[in-house]
PDB file of C-alpha atoms and ligand atoms in Angstrom:
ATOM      1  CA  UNK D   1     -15.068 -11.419  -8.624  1.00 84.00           C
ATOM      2  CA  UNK D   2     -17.448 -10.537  -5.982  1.00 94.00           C
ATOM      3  CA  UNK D   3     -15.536  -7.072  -4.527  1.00 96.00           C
ATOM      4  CA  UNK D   4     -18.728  -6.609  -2.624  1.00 95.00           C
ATOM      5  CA  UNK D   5     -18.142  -9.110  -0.356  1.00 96.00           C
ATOM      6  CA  UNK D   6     -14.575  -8.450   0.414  1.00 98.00           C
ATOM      7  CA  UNK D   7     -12.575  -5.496   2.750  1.00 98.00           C
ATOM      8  CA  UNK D   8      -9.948  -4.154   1.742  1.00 98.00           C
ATOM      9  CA  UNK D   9      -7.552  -2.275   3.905  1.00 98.00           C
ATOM     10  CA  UNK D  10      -5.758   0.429   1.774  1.00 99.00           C
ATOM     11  CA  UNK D  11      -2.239   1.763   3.582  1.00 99.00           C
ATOM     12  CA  UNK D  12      -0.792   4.800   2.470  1.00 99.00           C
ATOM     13  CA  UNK D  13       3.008   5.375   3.372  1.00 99.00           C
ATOM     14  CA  UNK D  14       4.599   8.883   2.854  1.00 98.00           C
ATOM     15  CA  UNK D  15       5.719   8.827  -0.882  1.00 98.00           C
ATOM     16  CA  UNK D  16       3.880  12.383  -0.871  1.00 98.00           C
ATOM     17  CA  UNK D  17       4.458  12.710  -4.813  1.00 98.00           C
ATOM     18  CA  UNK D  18       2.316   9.716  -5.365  1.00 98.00           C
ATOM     19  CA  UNK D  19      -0.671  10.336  -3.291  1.00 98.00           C
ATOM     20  CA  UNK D  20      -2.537  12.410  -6.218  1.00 98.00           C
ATOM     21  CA  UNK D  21      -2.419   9.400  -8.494  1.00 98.00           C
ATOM     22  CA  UNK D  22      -3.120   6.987  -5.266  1.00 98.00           C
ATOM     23  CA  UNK D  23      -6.046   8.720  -3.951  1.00 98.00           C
ATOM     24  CA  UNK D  24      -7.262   8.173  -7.837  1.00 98.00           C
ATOM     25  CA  UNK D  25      -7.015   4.224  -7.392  1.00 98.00           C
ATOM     26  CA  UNK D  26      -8.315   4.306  -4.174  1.00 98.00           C
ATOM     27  CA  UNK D  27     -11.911   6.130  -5.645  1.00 98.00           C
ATOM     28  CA  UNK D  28     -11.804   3.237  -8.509  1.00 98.00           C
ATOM     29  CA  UNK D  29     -11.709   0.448  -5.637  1.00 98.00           C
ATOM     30  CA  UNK D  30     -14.356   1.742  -3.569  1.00 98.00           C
ATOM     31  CA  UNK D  31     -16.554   2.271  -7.008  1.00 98.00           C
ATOM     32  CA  UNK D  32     -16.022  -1.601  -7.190  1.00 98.00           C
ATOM     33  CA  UNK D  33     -18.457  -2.205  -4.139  1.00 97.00           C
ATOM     34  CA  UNK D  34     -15.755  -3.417  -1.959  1.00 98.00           C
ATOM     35  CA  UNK D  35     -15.797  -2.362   1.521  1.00 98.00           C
ATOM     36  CA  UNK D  36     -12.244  -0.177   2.064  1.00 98.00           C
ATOM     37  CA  UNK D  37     -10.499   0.480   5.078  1.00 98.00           C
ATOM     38  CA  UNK D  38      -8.040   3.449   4.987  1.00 99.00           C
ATOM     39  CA  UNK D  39      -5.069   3.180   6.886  1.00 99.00           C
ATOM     40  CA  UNK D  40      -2.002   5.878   6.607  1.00 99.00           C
ATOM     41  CA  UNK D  41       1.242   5.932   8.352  1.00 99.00           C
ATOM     42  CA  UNK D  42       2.046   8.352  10.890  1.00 98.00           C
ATOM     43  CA  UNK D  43       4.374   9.890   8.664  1.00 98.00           C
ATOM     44  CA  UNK D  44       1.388  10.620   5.589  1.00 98.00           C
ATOM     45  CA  UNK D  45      -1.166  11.079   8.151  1.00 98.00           C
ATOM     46  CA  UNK D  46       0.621  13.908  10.453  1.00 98.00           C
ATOM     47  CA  UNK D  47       3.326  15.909   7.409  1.00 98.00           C
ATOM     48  CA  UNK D  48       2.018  18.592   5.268  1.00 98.00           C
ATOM     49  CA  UNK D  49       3.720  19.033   1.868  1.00 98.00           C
ATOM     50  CA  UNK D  50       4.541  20.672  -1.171  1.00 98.00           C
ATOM     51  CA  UNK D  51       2.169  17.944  -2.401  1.00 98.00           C
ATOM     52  CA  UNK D  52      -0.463  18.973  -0.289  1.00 98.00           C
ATOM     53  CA  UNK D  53      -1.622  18.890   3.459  1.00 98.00           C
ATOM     54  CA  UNK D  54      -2.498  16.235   5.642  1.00 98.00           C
ATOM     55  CA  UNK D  55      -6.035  17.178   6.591  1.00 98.00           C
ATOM     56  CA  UNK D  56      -7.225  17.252   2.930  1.00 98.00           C
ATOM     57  CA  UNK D  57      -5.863  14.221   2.033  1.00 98.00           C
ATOM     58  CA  UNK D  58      -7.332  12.831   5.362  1.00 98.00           C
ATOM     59  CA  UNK D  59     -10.763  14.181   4.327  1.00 98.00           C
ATOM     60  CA  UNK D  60     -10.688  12.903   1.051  1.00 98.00           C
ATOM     61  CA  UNK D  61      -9.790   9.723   2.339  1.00 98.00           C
ATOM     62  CA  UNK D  62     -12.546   9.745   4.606  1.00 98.00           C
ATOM     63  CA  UNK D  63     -14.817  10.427   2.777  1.00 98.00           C
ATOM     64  CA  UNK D  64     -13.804   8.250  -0.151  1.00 98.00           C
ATOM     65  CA  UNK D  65     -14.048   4.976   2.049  1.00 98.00           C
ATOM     66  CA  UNK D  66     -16.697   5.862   4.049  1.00 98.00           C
ATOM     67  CA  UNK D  67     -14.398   4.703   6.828  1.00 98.00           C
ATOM     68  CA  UNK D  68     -12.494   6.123   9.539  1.00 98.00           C
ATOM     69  CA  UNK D  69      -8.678   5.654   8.899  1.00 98.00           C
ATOM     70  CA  UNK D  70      -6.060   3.480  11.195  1.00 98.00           C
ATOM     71  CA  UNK D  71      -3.100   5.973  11.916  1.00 98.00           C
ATOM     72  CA  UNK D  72      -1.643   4.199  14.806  1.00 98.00           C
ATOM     73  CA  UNK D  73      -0.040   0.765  16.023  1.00 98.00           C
ATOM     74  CA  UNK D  74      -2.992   0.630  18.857  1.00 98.00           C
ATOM     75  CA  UNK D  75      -5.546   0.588  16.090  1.00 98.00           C
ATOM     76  CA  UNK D  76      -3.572  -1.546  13.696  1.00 98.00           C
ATOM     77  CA  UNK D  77      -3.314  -4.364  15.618  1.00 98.00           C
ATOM     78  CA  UNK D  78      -6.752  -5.843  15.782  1.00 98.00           C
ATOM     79  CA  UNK D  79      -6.760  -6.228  12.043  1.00 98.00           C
ATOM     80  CA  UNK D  80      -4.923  -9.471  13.245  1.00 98.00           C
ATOM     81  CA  UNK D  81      -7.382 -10.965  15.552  1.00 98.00           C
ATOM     82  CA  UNK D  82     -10.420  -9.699  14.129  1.00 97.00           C
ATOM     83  CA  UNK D  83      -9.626 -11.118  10.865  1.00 98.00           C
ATOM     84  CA  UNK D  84     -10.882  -7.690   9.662  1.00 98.00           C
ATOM     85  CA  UNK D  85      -8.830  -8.049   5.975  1.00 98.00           C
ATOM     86  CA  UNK D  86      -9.355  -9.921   2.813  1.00 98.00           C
ATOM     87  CA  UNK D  87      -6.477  -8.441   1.604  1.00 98.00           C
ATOM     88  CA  UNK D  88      -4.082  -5.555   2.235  1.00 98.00           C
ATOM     89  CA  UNK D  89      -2.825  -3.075   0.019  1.00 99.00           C
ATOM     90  CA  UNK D  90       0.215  -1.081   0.760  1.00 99.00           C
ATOM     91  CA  UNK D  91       0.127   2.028  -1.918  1.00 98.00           C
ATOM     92  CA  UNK D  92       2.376   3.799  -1.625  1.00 98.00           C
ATOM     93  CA  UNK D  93       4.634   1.650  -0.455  1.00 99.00           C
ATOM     94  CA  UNK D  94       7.973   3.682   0.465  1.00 98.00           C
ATOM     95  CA  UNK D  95      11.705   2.686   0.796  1.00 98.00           C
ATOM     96  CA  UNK D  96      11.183   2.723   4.339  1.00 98.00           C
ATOM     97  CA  UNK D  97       8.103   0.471   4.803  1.00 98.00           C
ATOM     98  CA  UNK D  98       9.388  -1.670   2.803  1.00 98.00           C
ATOM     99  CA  UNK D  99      12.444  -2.129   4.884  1.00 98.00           C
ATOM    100  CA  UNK D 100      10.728  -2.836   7.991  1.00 98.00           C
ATOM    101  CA  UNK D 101       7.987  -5.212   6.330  1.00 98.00           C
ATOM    102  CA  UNK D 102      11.041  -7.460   4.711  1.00 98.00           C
ATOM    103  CA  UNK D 103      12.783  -7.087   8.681  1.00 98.00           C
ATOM    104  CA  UNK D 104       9.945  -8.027  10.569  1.00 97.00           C
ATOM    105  CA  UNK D 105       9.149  -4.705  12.272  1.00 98.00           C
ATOM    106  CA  UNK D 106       5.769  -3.359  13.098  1.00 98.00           C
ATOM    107  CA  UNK D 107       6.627   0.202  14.457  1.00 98.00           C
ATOM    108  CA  UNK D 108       3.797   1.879  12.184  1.00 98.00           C
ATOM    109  CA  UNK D 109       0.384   1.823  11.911  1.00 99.00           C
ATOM    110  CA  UNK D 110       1.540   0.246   8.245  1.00 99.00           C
ATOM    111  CA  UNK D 111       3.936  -2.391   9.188  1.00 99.00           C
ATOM    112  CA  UNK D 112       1.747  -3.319  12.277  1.00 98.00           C
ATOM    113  CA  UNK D 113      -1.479  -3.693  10.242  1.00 98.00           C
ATOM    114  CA  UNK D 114       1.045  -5.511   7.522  1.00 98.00           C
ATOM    115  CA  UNK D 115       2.115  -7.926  10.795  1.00 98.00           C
ATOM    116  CA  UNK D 116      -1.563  -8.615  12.004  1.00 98.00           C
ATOM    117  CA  UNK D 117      -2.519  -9.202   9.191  1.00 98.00           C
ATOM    118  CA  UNK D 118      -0.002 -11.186   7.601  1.00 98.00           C
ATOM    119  CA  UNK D 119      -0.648 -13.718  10.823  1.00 98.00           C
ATOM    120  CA  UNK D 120      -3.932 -14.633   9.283  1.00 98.00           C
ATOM    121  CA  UNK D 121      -2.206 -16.206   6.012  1.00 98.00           C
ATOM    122  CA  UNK D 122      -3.897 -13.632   3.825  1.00 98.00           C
ATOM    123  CA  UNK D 123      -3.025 -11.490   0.380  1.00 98.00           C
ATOM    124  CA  UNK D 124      -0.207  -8.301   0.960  1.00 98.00           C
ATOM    125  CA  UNK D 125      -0.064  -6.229  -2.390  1.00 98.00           C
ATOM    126  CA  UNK D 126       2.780  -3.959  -2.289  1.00 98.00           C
ATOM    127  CA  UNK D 127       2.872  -0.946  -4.404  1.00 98.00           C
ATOM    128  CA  UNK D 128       6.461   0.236  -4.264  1.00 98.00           C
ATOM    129  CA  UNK D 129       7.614   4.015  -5.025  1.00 98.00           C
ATOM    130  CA  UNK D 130      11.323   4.639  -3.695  1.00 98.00           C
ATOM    131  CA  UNK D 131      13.756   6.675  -5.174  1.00 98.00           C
ATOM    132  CA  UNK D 132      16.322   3.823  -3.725  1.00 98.00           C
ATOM    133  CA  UNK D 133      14.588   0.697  -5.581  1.00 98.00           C
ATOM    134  CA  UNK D 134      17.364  -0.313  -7.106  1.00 98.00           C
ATOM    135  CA  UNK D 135      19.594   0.674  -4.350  1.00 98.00           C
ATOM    136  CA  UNK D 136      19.474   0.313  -0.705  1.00 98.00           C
ATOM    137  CA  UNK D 137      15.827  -1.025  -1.314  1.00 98.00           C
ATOM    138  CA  UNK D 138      16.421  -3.940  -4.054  1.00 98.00           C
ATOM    139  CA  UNK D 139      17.334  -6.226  -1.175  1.00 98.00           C
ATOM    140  CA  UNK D 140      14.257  -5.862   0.404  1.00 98.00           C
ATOM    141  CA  UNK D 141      12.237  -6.444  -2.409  1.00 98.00           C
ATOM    142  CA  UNK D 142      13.787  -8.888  -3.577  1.00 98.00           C
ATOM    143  CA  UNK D 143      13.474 -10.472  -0.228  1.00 98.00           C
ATOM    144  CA  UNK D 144       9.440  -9.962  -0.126  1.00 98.00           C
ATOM    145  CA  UNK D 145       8.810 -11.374  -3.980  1.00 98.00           C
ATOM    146  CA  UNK D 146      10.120 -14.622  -2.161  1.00 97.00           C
ATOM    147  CA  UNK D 147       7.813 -14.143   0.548  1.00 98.00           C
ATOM    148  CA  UNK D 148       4.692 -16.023   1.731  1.00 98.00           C
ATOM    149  CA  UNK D 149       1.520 -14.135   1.177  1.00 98.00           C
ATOM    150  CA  UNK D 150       3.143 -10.794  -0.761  1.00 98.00           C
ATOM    151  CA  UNK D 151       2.650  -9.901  -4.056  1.00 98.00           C
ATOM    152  CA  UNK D 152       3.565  -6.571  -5.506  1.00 98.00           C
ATOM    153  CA  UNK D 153       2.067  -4.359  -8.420  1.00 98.00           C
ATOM    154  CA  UNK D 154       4.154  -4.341 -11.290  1.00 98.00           C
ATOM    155  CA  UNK D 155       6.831  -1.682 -11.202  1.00 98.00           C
ATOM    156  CA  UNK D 156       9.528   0.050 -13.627  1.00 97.00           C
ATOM    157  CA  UNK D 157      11.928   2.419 -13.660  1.00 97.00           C
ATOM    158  CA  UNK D 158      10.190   6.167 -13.642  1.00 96.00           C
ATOM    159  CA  UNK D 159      13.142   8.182 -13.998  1.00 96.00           C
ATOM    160  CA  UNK D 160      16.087   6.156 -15.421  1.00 97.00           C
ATOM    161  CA  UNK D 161      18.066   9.147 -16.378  1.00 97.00           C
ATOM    162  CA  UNK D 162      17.865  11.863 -13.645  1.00 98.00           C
ATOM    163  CA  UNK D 163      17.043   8.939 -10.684  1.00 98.00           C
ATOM    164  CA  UNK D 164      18.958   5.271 -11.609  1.00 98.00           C
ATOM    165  CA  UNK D 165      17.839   3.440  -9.316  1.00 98.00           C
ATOM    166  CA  UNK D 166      13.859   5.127  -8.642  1.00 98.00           C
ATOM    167  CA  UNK D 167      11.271   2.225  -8.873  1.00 98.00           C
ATOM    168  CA  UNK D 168       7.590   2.873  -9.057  1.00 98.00           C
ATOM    169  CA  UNK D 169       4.719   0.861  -9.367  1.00 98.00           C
ATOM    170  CA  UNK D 170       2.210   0.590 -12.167  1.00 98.00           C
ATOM    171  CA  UNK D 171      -1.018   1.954  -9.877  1.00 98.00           C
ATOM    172  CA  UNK D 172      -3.015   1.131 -12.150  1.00 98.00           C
ATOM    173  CA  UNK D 173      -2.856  -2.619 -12.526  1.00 98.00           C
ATOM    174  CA  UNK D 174      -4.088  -2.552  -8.530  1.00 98.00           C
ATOM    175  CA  UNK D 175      -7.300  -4.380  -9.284  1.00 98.00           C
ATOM    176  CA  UNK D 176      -5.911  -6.932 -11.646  1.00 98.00           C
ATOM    177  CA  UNK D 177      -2.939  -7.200  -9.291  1.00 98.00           C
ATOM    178  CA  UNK D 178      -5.364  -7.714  -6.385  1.00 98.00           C
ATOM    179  CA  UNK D 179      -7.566 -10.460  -8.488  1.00 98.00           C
ATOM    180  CA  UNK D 180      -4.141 -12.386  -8.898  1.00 98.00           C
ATOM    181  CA  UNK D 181      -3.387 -12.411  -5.001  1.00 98.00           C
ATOM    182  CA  UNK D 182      -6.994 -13.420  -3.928  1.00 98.00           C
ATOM    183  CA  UNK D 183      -6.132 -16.892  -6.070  1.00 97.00           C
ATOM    184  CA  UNK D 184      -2.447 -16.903  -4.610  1.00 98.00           C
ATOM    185  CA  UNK D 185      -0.798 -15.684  -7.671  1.00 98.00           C
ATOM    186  CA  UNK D 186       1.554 -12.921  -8.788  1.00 98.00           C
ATOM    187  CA  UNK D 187      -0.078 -10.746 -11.418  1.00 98.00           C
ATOM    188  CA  UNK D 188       2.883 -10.716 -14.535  1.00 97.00           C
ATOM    189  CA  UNK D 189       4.828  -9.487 -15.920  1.00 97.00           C
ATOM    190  CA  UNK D 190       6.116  -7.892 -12.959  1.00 98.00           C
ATOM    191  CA  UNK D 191       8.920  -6.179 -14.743  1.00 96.00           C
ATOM    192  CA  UNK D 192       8.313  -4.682 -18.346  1.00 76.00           C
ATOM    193  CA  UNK D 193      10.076  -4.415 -21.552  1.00 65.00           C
TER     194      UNK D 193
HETATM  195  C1  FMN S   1       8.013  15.416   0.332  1.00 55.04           C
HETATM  196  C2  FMN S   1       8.482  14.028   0.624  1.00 55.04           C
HETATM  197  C3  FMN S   1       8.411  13.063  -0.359  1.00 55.04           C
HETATM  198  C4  FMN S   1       8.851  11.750  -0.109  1.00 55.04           C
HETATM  199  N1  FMN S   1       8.734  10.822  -1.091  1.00 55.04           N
HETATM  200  C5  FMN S   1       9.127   9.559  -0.851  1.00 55.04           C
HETATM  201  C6  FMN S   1       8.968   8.560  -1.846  1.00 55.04           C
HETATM  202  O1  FMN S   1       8.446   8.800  -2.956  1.00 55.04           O
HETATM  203  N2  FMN S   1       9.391   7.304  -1.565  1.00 55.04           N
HETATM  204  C7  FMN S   1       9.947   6.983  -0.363  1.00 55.04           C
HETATM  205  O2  FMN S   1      10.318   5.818  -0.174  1.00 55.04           O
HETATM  206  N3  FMN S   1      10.090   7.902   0.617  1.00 55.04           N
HETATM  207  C8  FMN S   1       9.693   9.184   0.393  1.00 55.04           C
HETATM  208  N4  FMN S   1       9.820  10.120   1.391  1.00 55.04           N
HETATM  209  C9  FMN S   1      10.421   9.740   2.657  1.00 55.04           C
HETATM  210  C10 FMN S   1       9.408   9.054   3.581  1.00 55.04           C
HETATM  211  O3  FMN S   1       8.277   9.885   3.790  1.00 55.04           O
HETATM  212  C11 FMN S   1      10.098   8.728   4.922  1.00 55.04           C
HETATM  213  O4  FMN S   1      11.078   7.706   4.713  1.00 55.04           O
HETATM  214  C12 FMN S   1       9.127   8.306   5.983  1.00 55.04           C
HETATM  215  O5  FMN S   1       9.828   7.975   7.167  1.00 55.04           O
HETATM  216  C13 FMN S   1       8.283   7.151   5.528  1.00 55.04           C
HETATM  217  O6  FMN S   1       7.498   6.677   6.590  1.00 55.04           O
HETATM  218  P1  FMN S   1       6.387   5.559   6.280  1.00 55.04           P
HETATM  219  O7  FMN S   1       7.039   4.497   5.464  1.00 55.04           O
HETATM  220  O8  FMN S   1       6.016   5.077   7.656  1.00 55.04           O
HETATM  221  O9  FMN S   1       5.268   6.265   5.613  1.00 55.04           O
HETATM  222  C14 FMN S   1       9.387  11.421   1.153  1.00 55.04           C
HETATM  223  C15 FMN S   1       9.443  12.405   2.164  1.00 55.04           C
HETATM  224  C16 FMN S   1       9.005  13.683   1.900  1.00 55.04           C
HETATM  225  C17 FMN S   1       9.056  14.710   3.015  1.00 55.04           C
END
């Protein structure tokens, strides 16, 4: 595949545990030549955490992409006309994104640039990590996987004893996952043994 001829846009939601191993998967895609647009929700961009603070992660985003990062509805938007996207990633994708993708609201930087984009019949890869996966949130993924233009990473169970119904996604399998959705097609399994 030719990742130097293709953007990216990378969307970080606030699953604050996750953004350690994301920020690792994020330094792997840009290595592959591809050009790599941050974007982070209001909620990752603005908290601080036990998992660390905002304006490192921002820097190290930053500087990662080379790019300046999309952190509000305003400057998610022209990813629509523009046709800025080959594909969109959405890692980590929380509980509460995902809600508002599968409903049709665009009230974040993430679920606008999700929106714009998604108007331009191109790839979504969803990289879910929610405590409530399968709970409040299975009916909204099970909802996307029978959407038009979504395809998620493959996910499991992280937790089955202490958290029953946590889901999180294999962030590994993001390029191979993202190969799959440039032809149209699901990277599988999606569920493991
Ligand atoms: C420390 C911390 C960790 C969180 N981890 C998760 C998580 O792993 N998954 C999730 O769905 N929500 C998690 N949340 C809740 C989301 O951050 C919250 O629902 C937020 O509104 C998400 O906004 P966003 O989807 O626009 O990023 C966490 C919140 C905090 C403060």
């Amino acid at each position: 595949m030719d990742w130097e001829n293709k953007t990216i846009g990378f969307a970080m939601c606030g699953s604050f545990c996750t953004f350690k191993k994301a920020l690792g998967v994020l330094n792997s895609l840009t290595q592959t030549g591809a050009n790599v647009i941050p974007i982070m929700s209001e909620m990752s961009y603005e908290t601080d955490t036990r998992f660390g603070a905002a304006k490192d992660f921002i820097e190290r985003v930053t500087a990662m992409t080379g790019n300046e990062i999309i952190h509000t509805v305003k400057d998610a938007e022209p990813i629509g006309p523009k046709g800025l996207l080959d594909l969109l990633v959405v890692l980590p994708c929380t509980g509460n994104s995902l809600a508002k993708i599968a409903g049709g609201i665009a009230d974040t930087s993430v679920t606008m640039a999700v929106k714009a984009h998604l108007r331009n019949q191109r790839p979504v890869l969803l990289a879910v990590s929610t405590n409530d996966g399968l709970g409040n949130a299975a009916k909204n993924i099970g909802a996307l996987l029978n959407s038009k233009n979504i395809y998620f990473l493959p996910f499991a169970q992280d937790d089955c004893q202490n958290k029953p119904c946590s889901l999180v996604a294999d962030f590994d399998k993001l390029q191979d996952a993202a190969l799959a959705a440039f032809e149209g097609k699901q990277l599988q399994p999606l569920l493991g043994l």
